[in-house]
PDB file of N, CA, C and O in Angstrom:
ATOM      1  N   UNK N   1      34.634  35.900  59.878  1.00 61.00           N
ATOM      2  CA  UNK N   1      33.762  35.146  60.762  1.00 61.00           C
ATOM      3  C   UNK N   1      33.364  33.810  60.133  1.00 61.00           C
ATOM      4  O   UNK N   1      33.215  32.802  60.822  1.00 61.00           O
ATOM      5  N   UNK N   2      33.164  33.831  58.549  1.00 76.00           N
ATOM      6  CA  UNK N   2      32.769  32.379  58.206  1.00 76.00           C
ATOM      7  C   UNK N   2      33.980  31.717  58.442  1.00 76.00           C
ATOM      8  O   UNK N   2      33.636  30.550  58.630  1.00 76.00           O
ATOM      9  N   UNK N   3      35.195  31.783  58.542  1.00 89.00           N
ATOM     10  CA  UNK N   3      36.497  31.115  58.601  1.00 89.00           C
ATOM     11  C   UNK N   3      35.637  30.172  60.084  1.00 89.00           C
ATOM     12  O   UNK N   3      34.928  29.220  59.757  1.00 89.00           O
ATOM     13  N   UNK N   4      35.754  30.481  61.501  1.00 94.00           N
ATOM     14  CA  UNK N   4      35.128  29.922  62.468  1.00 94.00           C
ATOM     15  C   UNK N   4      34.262  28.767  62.056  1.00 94.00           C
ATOM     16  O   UNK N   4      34.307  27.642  62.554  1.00 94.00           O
ATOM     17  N   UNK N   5      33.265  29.271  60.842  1.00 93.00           N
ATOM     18  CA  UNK N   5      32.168  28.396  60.728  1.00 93.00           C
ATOM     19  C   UNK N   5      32.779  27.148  60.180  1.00 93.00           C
ATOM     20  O   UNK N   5      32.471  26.033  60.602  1.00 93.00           O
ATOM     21  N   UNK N   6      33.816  27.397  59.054  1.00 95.00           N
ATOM     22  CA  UNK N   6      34.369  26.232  58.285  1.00 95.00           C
ATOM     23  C   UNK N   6      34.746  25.558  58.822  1.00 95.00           C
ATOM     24  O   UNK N   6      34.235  24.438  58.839  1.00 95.00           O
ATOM     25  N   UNK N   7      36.041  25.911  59.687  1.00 95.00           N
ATOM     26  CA  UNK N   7      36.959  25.213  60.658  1.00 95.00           C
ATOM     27  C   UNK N   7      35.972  24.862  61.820  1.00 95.00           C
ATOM     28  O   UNK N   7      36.510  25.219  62.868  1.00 95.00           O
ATOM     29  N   UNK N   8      34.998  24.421  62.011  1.00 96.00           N
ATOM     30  CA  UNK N   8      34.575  24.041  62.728  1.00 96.00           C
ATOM     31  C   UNK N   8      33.991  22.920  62.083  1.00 96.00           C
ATOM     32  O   UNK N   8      34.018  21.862  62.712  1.00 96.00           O
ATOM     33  N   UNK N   9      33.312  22.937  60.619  1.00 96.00           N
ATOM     34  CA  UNK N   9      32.829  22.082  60.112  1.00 96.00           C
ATOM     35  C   UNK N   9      33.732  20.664  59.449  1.00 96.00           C
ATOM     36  O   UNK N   9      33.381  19.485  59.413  1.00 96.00           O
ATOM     37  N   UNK N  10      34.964  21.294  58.980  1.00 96.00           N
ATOM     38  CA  UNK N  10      36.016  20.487  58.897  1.00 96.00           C
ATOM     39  C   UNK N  10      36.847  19.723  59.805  1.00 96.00           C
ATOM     40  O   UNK N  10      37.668  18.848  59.526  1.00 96.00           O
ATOM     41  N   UNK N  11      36.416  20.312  61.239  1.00 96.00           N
ATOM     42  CA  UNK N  11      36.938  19.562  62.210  1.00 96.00           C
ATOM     43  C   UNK N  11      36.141  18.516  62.608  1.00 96.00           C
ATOM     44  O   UNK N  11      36.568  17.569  63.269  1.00 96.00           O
ATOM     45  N   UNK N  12      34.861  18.656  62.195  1.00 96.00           N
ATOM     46  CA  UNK N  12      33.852  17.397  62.914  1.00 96.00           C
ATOM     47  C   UNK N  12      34.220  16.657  61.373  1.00 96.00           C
ATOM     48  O   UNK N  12      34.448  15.450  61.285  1.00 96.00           O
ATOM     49  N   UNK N  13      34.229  17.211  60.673  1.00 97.00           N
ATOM     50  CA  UNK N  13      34.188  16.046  59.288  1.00 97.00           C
ATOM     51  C   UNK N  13      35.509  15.180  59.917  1.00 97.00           C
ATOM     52  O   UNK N  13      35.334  14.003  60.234  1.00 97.00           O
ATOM     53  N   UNK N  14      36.747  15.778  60.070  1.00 97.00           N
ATOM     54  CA  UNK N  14      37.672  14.864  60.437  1.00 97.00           C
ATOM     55  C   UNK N  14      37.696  13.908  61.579  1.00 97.00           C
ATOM     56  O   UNK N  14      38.496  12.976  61.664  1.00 97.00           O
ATOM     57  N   UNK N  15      36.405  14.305  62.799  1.00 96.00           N
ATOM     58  CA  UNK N  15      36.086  13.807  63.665  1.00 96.00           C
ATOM     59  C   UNK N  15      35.621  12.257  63.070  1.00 96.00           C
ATOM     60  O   UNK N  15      36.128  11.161  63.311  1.00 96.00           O
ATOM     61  N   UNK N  16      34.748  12.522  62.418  1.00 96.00           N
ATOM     62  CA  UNK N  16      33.816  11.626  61.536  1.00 96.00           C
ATOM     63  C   UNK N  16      34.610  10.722  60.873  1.00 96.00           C
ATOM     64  O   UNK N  16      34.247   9.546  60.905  1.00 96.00           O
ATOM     65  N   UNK N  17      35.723  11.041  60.215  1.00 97.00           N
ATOM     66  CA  UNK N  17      36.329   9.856  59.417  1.00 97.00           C
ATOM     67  C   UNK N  17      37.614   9.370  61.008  1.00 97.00           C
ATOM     68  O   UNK N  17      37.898   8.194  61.231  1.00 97.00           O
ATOM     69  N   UNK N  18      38.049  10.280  61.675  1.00 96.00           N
ATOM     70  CA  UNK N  18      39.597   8.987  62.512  1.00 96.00           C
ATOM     71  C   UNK N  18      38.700   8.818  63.740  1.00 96.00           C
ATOM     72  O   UNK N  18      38.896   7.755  64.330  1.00 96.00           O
ATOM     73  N   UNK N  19      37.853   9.537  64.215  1.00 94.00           N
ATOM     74  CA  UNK N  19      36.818   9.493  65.493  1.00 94.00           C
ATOM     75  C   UNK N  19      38.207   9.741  67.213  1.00 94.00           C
ATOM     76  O   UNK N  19      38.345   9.157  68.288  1.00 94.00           O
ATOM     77  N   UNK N  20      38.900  10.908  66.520  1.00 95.00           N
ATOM     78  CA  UNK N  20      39.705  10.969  67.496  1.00 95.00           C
ATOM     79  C   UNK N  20      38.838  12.491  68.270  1.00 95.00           C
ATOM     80  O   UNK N  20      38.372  13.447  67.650  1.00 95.00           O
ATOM     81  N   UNK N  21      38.846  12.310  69.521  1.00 95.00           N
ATOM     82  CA  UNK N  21      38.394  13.426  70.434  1.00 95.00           C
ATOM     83  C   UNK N  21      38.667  14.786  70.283  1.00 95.00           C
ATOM     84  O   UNK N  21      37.880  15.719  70.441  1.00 95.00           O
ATOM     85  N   UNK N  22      40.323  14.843  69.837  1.00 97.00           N
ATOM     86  CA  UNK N  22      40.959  15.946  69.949  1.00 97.00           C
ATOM     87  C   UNK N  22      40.236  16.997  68.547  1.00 97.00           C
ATOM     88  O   UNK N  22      40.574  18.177  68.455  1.00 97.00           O
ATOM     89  N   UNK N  23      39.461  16.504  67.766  1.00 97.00           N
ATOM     90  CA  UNK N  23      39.030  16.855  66.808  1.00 97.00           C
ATOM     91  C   UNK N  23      37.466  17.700  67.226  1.00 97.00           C
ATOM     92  O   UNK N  23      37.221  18.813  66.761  1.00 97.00           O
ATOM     93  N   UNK N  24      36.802  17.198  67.870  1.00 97.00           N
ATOM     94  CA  UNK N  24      35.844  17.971  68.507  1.00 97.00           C
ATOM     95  C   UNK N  24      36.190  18.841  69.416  1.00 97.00           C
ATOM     96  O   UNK N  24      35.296  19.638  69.702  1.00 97.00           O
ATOM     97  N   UNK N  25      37.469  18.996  70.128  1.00 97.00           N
ATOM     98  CA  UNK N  25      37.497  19.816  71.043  1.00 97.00           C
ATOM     99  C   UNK N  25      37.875  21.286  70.539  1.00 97.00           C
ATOM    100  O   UNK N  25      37.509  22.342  71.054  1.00 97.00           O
ATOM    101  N   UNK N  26      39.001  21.053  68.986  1.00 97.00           N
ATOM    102  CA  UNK N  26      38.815  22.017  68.341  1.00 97.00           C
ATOM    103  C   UNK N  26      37.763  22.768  67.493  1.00 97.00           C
ATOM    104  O   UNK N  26      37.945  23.906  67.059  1.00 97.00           O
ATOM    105  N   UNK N  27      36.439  21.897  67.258  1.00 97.00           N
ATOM    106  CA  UNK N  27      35.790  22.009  66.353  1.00 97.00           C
ATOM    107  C   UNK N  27      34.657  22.845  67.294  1.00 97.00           C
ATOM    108  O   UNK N  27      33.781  23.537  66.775  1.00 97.00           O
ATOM    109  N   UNK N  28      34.831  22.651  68.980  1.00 97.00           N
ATOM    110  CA  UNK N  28      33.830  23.533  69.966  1.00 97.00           C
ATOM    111  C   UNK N  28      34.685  24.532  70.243  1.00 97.00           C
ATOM    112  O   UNK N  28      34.043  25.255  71.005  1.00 97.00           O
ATOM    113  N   UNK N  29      36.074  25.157  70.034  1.00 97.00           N
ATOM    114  CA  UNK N  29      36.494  25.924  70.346  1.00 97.00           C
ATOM    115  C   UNK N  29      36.095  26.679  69.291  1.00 97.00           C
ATOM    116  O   UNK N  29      35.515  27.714  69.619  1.00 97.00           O
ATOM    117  N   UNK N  30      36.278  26.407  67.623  1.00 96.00           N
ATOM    118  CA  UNK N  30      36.082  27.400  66.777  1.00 96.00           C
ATOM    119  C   UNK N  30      34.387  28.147  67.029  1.00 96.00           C
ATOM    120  O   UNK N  30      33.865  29.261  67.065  1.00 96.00           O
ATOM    121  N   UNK N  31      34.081  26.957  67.138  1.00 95.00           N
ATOM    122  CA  UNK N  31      32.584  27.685  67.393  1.00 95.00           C
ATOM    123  C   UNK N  31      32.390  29.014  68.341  1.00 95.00           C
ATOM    124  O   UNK N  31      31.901  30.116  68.093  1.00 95.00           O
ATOM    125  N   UNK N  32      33.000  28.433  69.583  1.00 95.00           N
ATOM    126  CA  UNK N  32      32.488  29.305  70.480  1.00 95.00           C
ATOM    127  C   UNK N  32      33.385  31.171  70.212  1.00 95.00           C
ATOM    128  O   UNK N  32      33.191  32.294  70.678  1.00 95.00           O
ATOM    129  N   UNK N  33      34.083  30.733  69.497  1.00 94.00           N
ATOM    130  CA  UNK N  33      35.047  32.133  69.119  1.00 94.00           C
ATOM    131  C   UNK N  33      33.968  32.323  68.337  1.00 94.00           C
ATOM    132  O   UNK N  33      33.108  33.039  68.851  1.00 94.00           O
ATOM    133  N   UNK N  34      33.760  31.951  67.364  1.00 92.00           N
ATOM    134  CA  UNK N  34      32.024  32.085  66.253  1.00 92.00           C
ATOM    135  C   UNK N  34      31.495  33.645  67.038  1.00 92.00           C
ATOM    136  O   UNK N  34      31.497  34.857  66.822  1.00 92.00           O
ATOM    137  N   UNK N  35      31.032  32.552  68.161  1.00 91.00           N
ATOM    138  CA  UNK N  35      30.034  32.891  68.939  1.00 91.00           C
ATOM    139  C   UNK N  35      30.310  34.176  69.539  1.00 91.00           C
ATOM    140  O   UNK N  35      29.529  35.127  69.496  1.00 91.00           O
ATOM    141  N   UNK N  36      31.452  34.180  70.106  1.00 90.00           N
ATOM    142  CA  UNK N  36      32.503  35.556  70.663  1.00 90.00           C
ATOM    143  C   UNK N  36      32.192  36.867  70.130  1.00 90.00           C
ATOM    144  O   UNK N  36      31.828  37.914  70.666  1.00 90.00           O
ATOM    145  N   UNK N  37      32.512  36.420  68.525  1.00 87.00           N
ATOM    146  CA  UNK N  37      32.411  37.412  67.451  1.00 87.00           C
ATOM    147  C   UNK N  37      31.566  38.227  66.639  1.00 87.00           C
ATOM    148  O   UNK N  37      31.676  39.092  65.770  1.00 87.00           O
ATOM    149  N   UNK N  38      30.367  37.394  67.486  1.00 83.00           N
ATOM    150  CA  UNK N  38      28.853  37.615  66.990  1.00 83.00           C
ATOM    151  C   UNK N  38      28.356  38.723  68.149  1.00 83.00           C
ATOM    152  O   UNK N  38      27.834  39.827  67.998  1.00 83.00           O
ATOM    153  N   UNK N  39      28.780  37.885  69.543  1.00 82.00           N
ATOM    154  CA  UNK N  39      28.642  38.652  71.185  1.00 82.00           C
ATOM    155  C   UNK N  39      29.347  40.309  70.816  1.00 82.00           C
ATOM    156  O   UNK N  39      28.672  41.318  71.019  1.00 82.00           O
ATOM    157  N   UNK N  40      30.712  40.376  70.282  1.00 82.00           N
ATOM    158  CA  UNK N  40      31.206  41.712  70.456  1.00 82.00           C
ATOM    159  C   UNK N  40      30.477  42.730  68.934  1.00 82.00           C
ATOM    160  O   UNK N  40      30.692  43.933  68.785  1.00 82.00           O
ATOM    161  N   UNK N  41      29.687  41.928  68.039  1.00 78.00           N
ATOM    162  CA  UNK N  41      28.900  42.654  66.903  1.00 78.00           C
ATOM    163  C   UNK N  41      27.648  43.166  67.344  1.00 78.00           C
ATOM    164  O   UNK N  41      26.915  43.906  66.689  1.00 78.00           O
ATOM    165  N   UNK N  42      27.481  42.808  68.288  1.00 74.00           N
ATOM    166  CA  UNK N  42      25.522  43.052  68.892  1.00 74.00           C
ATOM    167  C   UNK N  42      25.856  43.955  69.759  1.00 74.00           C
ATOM    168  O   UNK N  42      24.828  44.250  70.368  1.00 74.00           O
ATOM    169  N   UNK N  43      27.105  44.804  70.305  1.00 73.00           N
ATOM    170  CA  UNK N  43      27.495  45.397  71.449  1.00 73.00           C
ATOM    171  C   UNK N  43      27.546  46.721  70.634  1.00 73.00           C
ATOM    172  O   UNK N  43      28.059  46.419  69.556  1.00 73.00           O
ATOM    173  N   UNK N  44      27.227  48.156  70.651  1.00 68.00           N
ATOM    174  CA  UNK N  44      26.986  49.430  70.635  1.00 68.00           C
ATOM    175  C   UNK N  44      28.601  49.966  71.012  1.00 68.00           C
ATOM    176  O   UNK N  44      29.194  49.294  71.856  1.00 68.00           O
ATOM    177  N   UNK N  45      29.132  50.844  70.567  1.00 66.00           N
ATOM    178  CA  UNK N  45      30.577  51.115  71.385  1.00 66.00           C
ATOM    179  C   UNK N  45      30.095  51.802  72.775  1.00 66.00           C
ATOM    180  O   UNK N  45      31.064  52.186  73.431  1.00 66.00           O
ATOM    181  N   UNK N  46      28.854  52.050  73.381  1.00 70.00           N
ATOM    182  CA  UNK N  46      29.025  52.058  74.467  1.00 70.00           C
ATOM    183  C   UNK N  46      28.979  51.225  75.717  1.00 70.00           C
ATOM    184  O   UNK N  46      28.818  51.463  76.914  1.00 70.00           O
ATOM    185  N   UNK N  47      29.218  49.970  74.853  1.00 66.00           N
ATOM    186  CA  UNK N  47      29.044  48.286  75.449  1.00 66.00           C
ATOM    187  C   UNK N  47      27.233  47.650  75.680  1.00 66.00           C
ATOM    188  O   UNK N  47      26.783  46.515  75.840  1.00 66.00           O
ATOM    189  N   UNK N  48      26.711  48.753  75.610  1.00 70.00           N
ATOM    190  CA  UNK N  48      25.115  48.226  75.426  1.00 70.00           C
ATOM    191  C   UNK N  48      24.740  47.428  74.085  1.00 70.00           C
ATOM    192  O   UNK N  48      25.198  47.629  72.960  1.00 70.00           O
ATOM    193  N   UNK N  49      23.646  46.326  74.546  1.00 68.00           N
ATOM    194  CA  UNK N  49      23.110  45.191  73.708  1.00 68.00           C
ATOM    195  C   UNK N  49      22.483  46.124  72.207  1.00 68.00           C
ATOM    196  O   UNK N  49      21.511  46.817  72.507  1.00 68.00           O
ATOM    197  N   UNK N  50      22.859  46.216  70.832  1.00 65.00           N
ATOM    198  CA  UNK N  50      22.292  46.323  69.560  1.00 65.00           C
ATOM    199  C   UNK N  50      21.199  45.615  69.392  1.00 65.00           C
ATOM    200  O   UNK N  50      21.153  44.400  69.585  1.00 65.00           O
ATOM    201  N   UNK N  51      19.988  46.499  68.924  1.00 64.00           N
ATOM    202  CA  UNK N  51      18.856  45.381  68.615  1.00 64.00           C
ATOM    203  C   UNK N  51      19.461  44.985  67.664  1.00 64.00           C
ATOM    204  O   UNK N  51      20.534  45.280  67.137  1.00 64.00           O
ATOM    205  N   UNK N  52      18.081  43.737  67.332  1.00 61.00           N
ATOM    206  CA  UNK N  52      18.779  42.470  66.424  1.00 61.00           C
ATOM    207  C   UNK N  52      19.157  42.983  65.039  1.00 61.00           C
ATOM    208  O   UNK N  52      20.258  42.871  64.499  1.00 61.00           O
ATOM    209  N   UNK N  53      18.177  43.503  64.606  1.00 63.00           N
ATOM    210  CA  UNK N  53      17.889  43.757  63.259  1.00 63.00           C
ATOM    211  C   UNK N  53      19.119  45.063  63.115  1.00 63.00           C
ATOM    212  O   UNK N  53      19.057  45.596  62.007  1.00 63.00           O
ATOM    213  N   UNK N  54      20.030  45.558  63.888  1.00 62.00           N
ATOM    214  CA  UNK N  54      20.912  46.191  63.859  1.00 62.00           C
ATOM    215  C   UNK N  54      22.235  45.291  63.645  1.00 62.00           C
ATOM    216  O   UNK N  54      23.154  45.511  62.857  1.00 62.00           O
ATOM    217  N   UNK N  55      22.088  44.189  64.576  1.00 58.00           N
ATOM    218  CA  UNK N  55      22.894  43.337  64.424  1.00 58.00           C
ATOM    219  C   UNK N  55      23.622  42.445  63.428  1.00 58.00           C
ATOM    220  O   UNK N  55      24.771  42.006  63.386  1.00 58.00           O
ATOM    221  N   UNK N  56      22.200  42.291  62.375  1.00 63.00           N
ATOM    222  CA  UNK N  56      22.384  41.615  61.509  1.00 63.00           C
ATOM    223  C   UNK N  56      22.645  42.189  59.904  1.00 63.00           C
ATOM    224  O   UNK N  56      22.804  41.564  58.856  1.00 63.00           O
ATOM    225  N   UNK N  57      22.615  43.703  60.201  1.00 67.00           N
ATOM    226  CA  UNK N  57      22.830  44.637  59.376  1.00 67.00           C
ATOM    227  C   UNK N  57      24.598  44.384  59.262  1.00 67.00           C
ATOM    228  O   UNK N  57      25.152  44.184  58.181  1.00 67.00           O
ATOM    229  N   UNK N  58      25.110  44.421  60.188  1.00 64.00           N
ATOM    230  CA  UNK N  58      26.087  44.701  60.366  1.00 64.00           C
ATOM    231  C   UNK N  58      26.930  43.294  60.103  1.00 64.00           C
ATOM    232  O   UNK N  58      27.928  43.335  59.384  1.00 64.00           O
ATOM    233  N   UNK N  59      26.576  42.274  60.599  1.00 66.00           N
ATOM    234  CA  UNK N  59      27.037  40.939  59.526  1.00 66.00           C
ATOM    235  C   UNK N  59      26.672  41.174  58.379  1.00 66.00           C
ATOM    236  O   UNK N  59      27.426  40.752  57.502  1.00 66.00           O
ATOM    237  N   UNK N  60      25.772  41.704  58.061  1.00 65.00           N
ATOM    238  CA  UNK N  60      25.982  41.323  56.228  1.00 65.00           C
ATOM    239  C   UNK N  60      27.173  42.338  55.704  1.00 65.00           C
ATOM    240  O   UNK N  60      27.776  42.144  54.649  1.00 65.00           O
ATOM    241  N   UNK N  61      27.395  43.307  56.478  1.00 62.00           N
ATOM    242  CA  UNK N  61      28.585  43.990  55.898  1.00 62.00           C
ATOM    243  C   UNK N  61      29.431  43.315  55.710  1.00 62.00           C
ATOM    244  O   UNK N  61      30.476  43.754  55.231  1.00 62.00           O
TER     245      UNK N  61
END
């Protein structure tokens, strides 16, 4: 999951130095997979919402 975070951060850095577009569009895609991956960690296998503090148990694994 930190892979998402990097590649997202390295894509705006590259945004930042050529200021080409195509660089943010990857850099909101990694995110939102981020985000994806966080959505299917808070989910119970019986598809019900994990409280938080369950949630975050389970990222630190």
């Amino acid at each position: 999951m930190k892979g998402n975070i990097d590649k997202a951060i390295n894509y705006l850095q590259l945004y930042r130095m050529d200021k080409n577009p195509d660089y943010l569009v990857m850099a909101h895609r990694a995110m939102k997979r981020e985000a994806q991956d966080i959505r299917k960690l808070s989910l119970n296998s019986d598809g019900k919402r994990k409280k938080a503090k369950d949630t975050a148990i389970s990222q630190a694994k």
